[in-house]
Coordinates of C-alpha atoms in Angstrom, one line a residue:
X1 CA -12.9 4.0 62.9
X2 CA -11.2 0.9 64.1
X3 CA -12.5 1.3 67.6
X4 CA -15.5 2.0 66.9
X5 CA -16.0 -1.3 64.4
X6 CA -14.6 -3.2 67.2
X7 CA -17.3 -1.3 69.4
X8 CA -19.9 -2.8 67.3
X9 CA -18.3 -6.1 67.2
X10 CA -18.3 -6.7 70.6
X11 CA -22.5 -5.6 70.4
X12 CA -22.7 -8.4 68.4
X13 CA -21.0 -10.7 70.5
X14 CA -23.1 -9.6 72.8
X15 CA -26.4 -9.7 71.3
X16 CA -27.0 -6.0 71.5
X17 CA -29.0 -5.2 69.1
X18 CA -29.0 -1.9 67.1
X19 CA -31.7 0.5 68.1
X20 CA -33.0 4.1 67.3
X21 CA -30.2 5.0 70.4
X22 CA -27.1 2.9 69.3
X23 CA -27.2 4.0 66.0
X24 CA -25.3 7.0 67.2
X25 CA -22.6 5.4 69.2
X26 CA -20.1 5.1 66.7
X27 CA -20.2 8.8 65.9
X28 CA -20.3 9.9 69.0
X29 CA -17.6 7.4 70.0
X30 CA -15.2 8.6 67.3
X31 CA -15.4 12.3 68.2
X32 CA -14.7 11.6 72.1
X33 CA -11.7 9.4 71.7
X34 CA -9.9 11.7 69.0
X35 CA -8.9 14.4 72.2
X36 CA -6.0 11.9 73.3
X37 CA -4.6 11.9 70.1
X38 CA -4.3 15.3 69.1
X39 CA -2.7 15.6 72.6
X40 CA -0.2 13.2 72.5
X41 CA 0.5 14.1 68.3
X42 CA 0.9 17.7 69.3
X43 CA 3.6 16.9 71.7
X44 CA 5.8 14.4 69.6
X45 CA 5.2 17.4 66.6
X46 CA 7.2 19.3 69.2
X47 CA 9.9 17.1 69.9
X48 CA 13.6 18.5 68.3
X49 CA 14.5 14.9 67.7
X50 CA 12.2 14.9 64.6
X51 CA 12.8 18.6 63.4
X52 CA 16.0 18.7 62.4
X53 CA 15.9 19.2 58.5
X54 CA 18.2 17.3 55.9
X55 CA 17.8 14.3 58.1
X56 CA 15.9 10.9 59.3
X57 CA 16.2 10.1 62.5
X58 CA 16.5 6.3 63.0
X59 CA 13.8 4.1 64.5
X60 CA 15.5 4.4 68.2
X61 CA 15.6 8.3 68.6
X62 CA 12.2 7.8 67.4
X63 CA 10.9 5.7 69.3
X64 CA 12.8 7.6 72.4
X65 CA 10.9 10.8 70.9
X66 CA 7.5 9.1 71.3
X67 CA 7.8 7.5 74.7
X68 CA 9.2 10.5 76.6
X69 CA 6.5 12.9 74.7
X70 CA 3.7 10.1 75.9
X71 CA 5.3 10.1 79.2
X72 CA 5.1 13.3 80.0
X73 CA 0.8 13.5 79.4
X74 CA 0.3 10.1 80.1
X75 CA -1.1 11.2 83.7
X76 CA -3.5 13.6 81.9
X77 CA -4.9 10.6 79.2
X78 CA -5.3 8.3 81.7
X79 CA -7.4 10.7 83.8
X80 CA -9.4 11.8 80.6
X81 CA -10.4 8.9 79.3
X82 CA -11.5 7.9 82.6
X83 CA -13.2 10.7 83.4
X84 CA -14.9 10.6 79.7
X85 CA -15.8 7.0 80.8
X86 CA -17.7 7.9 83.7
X87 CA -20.0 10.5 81.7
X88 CA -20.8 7.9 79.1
X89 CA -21.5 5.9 82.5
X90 CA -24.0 8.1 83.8
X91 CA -26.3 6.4 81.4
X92 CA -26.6 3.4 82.6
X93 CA -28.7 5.1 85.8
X94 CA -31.6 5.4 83.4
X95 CA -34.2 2.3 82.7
X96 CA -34.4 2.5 79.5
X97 CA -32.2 -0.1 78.6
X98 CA -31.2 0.9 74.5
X99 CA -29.7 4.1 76.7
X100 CA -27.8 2.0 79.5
X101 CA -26.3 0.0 76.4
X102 CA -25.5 3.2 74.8
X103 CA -23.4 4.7 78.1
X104 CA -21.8 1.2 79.2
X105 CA -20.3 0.5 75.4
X106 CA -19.4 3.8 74.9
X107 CA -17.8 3.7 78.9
X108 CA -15.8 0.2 77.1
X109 CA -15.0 2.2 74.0
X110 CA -13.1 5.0 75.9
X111 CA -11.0 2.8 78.1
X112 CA -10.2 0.5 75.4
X113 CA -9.0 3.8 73.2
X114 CA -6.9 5.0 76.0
X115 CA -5.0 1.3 76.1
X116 CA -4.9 1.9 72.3
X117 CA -3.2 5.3 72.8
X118 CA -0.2 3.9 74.2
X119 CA 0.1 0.5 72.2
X120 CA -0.4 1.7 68.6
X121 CA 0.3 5.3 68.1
X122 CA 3.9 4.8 69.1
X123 CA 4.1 2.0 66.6
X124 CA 2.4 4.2 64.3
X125 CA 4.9 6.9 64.9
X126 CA 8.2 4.9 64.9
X127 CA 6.6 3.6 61.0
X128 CA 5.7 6.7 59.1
X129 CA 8.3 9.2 57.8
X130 CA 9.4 11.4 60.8
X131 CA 8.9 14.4 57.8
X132 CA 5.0 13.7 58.5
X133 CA 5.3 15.4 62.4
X134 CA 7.7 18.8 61.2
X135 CA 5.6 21.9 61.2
X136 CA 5.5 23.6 58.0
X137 CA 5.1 27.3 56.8
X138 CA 4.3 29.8 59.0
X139 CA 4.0 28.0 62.3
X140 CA 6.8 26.3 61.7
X141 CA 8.5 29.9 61.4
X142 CA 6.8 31.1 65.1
X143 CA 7.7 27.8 66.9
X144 CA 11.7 28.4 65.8
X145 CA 11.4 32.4 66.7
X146 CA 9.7 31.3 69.8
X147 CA 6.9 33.7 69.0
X148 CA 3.5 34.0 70.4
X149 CA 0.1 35.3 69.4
X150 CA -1.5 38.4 70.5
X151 CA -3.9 36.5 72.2
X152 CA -1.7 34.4 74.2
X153 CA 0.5 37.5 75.2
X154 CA -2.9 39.3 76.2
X155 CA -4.3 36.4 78.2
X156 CA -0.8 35.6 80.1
X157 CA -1.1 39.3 81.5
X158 CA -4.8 39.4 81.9
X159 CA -5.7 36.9 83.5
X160 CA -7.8 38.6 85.9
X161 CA -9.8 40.4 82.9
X162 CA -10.2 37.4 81.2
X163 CA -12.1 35.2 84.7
X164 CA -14.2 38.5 85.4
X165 CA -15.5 38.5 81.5
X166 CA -16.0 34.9 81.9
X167 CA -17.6 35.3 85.0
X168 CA -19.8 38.3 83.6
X169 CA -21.0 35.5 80.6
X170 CA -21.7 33.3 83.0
X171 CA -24.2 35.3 84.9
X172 CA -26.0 36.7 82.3
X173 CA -26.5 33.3 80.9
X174 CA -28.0 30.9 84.2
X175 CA -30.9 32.8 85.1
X176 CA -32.1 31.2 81.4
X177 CA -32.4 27.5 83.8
X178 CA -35.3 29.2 85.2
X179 CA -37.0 29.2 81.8
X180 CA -35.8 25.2 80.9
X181 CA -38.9 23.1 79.9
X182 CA -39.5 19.4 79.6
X183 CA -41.0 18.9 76.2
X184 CA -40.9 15.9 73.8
X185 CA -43.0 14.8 70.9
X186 CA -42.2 11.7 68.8
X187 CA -44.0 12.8 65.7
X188 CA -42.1 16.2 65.6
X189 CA -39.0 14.1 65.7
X190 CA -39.3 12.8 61.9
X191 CA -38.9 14.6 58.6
X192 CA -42.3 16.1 58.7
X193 CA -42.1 16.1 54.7
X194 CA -42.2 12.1 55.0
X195 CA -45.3 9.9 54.3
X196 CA -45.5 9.0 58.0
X197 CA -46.3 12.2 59.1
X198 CA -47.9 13.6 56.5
X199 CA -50.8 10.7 57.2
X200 CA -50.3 10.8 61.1
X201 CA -51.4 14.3 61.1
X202 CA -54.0 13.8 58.2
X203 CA -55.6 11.3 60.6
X204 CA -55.9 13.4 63.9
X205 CA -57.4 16.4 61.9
X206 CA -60.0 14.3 60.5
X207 CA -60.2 12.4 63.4
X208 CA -60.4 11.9 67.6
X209 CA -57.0 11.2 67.3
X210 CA -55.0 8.1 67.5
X211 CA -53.4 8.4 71.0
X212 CA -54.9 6.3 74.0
X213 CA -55.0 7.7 77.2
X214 CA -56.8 5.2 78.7
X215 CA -58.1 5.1 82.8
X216 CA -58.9 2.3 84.0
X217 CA -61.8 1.4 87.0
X218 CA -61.8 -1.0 89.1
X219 CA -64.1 -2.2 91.8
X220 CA -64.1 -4.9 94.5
X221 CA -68.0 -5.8 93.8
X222 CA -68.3 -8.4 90.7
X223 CA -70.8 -6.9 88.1
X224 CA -70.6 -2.9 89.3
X225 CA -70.0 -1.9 86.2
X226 CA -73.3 -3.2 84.8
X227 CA -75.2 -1.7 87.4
X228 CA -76.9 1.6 87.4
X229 CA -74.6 2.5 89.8
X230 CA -71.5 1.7 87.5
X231 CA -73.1 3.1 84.0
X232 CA -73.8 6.6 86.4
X233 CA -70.1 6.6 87.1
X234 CA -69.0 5.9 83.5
X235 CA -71.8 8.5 82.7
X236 CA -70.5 11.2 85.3
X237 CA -66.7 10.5 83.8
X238 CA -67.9 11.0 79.9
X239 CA -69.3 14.1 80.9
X240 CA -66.9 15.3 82.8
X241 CA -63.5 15.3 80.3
X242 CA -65.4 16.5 77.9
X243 CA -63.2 19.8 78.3
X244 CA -60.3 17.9 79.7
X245 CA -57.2 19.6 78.1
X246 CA -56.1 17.6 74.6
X247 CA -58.5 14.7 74.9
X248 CA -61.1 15.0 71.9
X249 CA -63.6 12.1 72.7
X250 CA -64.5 9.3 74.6
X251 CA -64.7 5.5 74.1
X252 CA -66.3 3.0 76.8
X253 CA -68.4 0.4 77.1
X254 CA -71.0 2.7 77.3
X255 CA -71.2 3.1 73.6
X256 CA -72.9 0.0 72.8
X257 CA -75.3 0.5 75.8
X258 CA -76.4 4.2 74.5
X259 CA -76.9 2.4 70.5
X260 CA -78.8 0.0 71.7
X261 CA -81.1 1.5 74.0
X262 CA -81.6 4.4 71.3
X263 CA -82.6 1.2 68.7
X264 CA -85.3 1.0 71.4
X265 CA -86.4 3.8 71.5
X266 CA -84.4 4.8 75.1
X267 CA -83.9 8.6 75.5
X268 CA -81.7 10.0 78.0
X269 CA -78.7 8.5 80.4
X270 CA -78.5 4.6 80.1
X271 CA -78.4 4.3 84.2
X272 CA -81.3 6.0 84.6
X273 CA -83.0 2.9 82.7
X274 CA -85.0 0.3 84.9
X275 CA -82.6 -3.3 86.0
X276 CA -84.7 -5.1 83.3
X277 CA -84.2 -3.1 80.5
X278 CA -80.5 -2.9 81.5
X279 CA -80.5 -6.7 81.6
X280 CA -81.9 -7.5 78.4
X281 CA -79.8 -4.6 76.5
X282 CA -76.1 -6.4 78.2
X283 CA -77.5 -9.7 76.8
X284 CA -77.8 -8.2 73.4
X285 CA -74.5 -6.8 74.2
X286 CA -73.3 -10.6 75.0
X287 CA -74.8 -11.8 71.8
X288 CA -72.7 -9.3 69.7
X289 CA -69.6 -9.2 71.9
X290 CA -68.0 -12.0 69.0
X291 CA -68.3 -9.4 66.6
X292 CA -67.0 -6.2 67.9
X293 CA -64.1 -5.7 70.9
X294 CA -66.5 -5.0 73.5
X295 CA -64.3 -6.9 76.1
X296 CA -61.8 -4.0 75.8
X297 CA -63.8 -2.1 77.9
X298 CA -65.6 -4.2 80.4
X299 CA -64.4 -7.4 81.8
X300 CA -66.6 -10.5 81.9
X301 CA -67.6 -10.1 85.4
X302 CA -68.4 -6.8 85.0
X303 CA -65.7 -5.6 88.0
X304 CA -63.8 -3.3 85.6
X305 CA -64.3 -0.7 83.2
X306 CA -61.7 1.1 80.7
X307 CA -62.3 4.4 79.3
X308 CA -60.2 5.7 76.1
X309 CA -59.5 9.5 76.2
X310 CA -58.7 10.1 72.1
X311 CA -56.1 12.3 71.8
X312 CA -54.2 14.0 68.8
X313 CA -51.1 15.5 69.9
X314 CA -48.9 12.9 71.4
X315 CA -46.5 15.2 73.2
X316 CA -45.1 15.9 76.6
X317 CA -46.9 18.8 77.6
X318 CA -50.4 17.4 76.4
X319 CA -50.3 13.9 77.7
X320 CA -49.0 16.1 81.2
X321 CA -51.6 18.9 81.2
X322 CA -54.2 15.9 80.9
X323 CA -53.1 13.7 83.3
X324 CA -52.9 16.3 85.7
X325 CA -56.4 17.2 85.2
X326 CA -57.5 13.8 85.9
X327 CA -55.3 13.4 89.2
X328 CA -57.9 16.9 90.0
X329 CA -61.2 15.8 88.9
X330 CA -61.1 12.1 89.8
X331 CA -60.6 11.4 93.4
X332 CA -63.8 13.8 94.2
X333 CA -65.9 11.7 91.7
X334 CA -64.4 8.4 93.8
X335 CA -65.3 9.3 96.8
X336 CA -67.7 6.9 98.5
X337 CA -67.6 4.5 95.9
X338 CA -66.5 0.8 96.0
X339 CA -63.9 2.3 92.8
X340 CA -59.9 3.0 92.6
X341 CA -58.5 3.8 89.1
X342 CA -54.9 3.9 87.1
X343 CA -54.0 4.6 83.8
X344 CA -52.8 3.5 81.2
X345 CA -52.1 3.6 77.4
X346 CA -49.5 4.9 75.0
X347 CA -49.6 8.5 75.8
X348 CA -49.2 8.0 79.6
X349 CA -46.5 5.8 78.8
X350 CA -44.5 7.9 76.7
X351 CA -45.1 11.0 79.5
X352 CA -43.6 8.6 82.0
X353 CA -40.3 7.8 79.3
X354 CA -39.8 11.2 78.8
X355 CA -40.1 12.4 82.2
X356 CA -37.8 9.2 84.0
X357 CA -35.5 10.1 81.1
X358 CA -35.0 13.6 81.5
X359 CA -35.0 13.2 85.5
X360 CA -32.7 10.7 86.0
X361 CA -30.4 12.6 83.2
X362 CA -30.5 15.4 85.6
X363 CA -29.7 13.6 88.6
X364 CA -26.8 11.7 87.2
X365 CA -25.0 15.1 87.2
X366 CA -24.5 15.1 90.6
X367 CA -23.1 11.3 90.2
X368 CA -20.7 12.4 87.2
X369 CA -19.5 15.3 89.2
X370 CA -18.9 13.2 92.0
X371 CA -17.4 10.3 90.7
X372 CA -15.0 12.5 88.7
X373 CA -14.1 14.9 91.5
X374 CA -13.4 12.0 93.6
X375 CA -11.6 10.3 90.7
X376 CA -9.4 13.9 90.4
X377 CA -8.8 14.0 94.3
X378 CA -7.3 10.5 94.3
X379 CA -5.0 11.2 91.6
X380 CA -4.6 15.2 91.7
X381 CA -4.5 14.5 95.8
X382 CA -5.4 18.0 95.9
X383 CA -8.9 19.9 96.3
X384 CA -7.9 22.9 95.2
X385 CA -6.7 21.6 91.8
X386 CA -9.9 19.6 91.6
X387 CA -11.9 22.6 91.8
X388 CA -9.8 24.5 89.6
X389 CA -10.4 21.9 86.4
X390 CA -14.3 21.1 87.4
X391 CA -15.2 25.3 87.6
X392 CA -14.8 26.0 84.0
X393 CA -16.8 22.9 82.9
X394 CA -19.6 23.1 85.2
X395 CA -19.8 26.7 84.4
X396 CA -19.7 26.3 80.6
X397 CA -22.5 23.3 81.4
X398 CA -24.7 26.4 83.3
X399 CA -24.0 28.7 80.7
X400 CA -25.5 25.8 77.9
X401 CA -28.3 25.0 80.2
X402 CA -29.1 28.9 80.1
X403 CA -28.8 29.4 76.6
X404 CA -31.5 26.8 76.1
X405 CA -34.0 28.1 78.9
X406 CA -33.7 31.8 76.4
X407 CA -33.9 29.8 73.0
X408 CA -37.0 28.1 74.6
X409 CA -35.1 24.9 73.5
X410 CA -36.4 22.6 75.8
X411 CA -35.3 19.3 77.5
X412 CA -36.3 16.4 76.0
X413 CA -34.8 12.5 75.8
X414 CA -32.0 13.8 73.4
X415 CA -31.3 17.2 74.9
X416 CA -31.1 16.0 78.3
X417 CA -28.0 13.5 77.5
X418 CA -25.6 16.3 76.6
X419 CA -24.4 17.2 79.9
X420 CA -22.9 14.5 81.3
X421 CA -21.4 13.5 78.1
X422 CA -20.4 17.7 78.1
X423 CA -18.9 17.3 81.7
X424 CA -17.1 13.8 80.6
X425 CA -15.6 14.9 77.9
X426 CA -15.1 19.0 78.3
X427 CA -13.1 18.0 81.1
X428 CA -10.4 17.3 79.1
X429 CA -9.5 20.7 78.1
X430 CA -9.0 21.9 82.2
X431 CA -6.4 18.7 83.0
X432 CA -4.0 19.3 79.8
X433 CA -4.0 23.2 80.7
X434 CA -3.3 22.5 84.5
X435 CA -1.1 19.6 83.5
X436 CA 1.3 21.8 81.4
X437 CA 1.2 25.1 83.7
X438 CA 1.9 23.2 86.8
X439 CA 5.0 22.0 85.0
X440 CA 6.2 25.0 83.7
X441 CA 5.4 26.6 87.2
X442 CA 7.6 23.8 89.0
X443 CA 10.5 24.6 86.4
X444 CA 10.4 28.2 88.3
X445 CA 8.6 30.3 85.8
X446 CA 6.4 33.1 87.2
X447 CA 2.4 33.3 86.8
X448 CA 2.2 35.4 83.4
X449 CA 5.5 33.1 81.7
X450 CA 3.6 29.9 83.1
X451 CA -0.1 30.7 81.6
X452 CA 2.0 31.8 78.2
X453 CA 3.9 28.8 78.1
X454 CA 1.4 26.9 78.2
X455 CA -0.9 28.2 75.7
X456 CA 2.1 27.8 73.4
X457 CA 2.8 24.5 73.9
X458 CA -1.0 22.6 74.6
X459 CA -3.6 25.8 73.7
X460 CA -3.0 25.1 70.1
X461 CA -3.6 21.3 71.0
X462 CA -6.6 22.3 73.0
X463 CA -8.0 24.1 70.9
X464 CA -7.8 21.9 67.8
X465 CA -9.2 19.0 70.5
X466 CA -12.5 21.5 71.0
X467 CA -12.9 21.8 66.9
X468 CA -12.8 18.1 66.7
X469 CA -15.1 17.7 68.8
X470 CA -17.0 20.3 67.8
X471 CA -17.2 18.9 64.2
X472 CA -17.3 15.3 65.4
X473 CA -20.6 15.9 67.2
X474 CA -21.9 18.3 64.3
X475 CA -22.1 15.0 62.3
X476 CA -25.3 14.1 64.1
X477 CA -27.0 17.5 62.4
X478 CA -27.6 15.8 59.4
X479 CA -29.3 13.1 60.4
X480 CA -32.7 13.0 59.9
X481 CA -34.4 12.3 63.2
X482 CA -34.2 15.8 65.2
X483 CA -33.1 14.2 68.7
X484 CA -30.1 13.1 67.3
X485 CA -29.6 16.6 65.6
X486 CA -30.4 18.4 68.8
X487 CA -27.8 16.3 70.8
X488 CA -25.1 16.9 68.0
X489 CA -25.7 20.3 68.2
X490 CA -25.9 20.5 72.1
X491 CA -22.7 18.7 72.0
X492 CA -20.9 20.9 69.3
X493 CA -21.7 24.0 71.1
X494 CA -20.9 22.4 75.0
X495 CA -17.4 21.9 73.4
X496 CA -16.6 25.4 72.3
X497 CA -18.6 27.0 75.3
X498 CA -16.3 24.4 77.4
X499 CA -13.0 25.5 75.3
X500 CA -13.6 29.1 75.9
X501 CA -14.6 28.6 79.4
X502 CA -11.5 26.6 80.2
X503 CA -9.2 30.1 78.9
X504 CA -11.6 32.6 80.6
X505 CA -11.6 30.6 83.6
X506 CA -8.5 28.6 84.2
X507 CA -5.3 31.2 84.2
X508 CA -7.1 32.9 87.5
X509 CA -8.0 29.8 89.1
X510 CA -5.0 27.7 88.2
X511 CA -2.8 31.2 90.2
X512 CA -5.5 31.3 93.0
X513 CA -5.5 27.4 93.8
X514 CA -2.2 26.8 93.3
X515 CA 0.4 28.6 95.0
X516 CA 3.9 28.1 94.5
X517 CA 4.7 27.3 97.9
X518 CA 2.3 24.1 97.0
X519 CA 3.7 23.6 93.6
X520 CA 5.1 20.1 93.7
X521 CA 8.8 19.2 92.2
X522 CA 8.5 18.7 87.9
X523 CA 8.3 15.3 87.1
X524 CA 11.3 14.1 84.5
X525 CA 10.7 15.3 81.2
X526 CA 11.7 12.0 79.6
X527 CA 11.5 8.3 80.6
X528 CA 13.3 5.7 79.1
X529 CA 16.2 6.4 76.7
X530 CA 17.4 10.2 75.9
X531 CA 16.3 12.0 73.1
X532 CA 17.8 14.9 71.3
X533 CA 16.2 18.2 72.3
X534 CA 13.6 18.8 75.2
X535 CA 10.1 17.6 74.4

């Protein structure tokens, strides 16, 4: 809570201002920086010096207890919180700057919780009872016996089961990407119970619609659009989206043209009217122009001309389906005319946001993947162990991205952002598993002894780092705007998908990539003064 107040704090400071995207960073923050913790709390609960019954150890052995058990994972937190950073980073590749201040403040958040790590929970630790960190009841009783779960003892000998199941998931869950979507509406993103949408939708039944898809006309010849030749185009356009996909009606400057010539009497197409009669009806057009917002449509020198496609559904697939169709129908009814065209409007705009969003959320895969793996190289300096704690996180992201593509959940502005944050922070669960097993491994246990070990000593850690997660992320279920629930949700599941990946996945791979004749020497246990026991 602390972090993320000082999170919002430093916004301030730095005139960010809260929007509809921000609003979620403190959640989101507080879920992703809780991993280190539970880590690091885990392994001081472990340490002997604070388990001996009957007795309080004194401030140094305390102390010593919390330094060597930070010592020994403080490789792992720095490369987790920086690996974290760099998913909340890939934001800031988008151009929509309320997301760009969303990844680089989160990016701040996660660096400034790892420094916090190491300055105040020791403090913390060396202050509070050392009664808090003794295990109680019946894990208390396994730890002492040494015991281990059926699970553990299954998984330490079937390793090879347990990657061939995973891999069996994994398959039948990808060819789903096939089915993904882009899809986005900002109406069906409210509580359609509220007054909002309840009148939003009232309107578009009763009416054209209130979306503008506007195209614009423009022409190098001053007054074209006044000219028979002009009205014929505008006439040629009306008639033909009159079956364009979602658009309901037409507005133009022709309107006024076809209400005054009927006044007079006029039947049929305005441009088939003589040049006289089409001058005196744009005078009268002139004279009323102060009253109505004919200058909307046709500029005062008559070079350009704006026509308002009315729409009623202001999502993705509509405002796409209908610009496609224009793209089709309007170079052929250019051609040989002094004309070019664009568009315009709100629903065009919110096509392109949705689109630029979702794409460059796709892409910055590729740079989160990359600017972790060469982030693990540099520190790992190995490949192999690279690939061995990127596999069950990129196939645990697949695995998501297939579960949504047979849901028929489709990507949106929300939905999109959940797998870099899902690679960022799932990545987590792959460095403390290799972390601890490549220790054990270097103290000269065998395979099956290493993967048990260390599920008994970081699983239950890992594990209770995927339910907080989990949970932390579920928090953004109950809020009433359905983007943020679909990202909480996306989150919540990435993180046990990612969790159960990382167990399915990891035992094999950590064997396969790492051979003991590559197994480097273990590292000191303990740094600084001596503790009592073995952390």
């Amino acid at each position: 809570t602390r972090r993320s107040s000082d999170l919002v704090g430093a916004m301030a400071l730095w005139g960010v201002p809260i929007t509809l995207v921000t609003t979620i960073l403190p959640v989101v923050l507080m879920a992703a920086t809780v991993t280190d913790e539970i880590q690091s709390m885990a392994l001081i609960q472990a340490s002997a010096a604070l388990h001996e019954k009957g007795s309080e150890p004194d401030a140094a052995v305390r102390a010593a207890a919390v330094l060597g058990a930070l010592a020994r994972i403080e490789k792992p937190i720095v490369l987790t919180s920086i690996a974290t950073a760099l998913g909340f980073l890939s934001f800031v590749a988008t151009t929509i700057e309320p997301m760009r201040q969303f990844g680089a403040f989160n990016a701040f958040g996660m660096l400034l919780e790892m420094v916090m790590t190491f300055l105040i929970v020791p403090a913390l630790v060396v202050i509070v009872p050392a009664s808090w960190f003794r295990p109680r009841g019946r894990r208390a009783a396994q730890e002492a016996a040494g015991d281990r779960s059926a699970f553990e003892r299954w998984l330490s000998r079937n390793d090879g089961k347990a990657f061939a199941l995973g891999l069996l998931l994994t398959a039948a869950t990808v060819p789903g990407i096939f089915l993904l979507i882009i899809q986005d509406s900002w109406i069906d993103n409210f509580d359609p119970r509220s007054d909002l949408v309840g009148a939003e939708r009232a309107y578009n039944r009763s009416f054209w619609g209130s979306y503008r898809f506007d195209v614009v006309f423009e022409s190098r010849e001053p007054g074209y659009f006044e000219r028979p030749a002009g009205l014929a185009l505008m006439e040629e356009f009306t008639r033909g989206v009159a079956g364009a996909p979602g658009a309901r009606g037409v507005v133009s400057y022709l309107v006024p043209y076809r209400i005054i010539a009927a006044g007079w009497g006029e039947s049929g197409e305005v441009s088939g009217l003589p040049a006289e009669q089409l001058s005196r009806i744009a005078g009268w057009i002139n004279v009323i122009s102060s009253r109505i917002d004919y200058r909307q449509y046709l500029t005062a020198d008559g070079s350009s001309a704006r026509a308002s496609l009315l729409v009623n559904s202001p999502d993705f697939r509509v405002g796409r389906t209908l610009w496609r169709y224009l793209d089709r129908r309007l170079p052929p009814l250019l051609a040989g005319r002094p004309v070019s065209y664009h568009v315009s409007g709100d629903l065009p705009l919110a096509v392109e946001a949705v689109e630029g969003i979702v794409t460059s959320q796709l892409s910055s895969i590729a740079g989160t993947l990359a600017g972790i793996g060469l982030l693990l190289v540099l520190a790992l300096r190995s490949l192999r162990q690279t690939a061995v704690v990127i596999g069950p996180v990129l196939a645990a992201t697949a695995m998501i991205f297939g579960l949504m593509g047979y849901t028929g959940l489709p990507l949106g502005i929300a939905t999109s952002m959940f797998a870099s944050l899902a690679i960022g922070v799932g990545m987590t669960f792959g460095l403390y598993f290799l972390h601890e097993y490549l220790r054990h491994r270097a103290e000269g246990l065998d395979q099956a002894e290493a993967v048990a070990a260390t599920l008994q000593r970081t699983g239950r850690a890992i594990r209770w780092n995927a339910v907080a997660l989990a949970l932390g992320f579920m928090g953004l279920v109950f809020s009433a705007l359905k983007p943020n629930h679909s990202l909480g949700l996306l989150l919540a599941v990435s993180m046990l998908t990612g969790y159960g990946a990382t167990l399915l996945y990891l035992p094999f791979l950590a064997r396969w990539a790492v051979p003991r004749a590559a197994l480097p020497l273990a590292e000191p246990l303990q740094r600084g003064p001596a503790v009592t026991g073995e952390l």
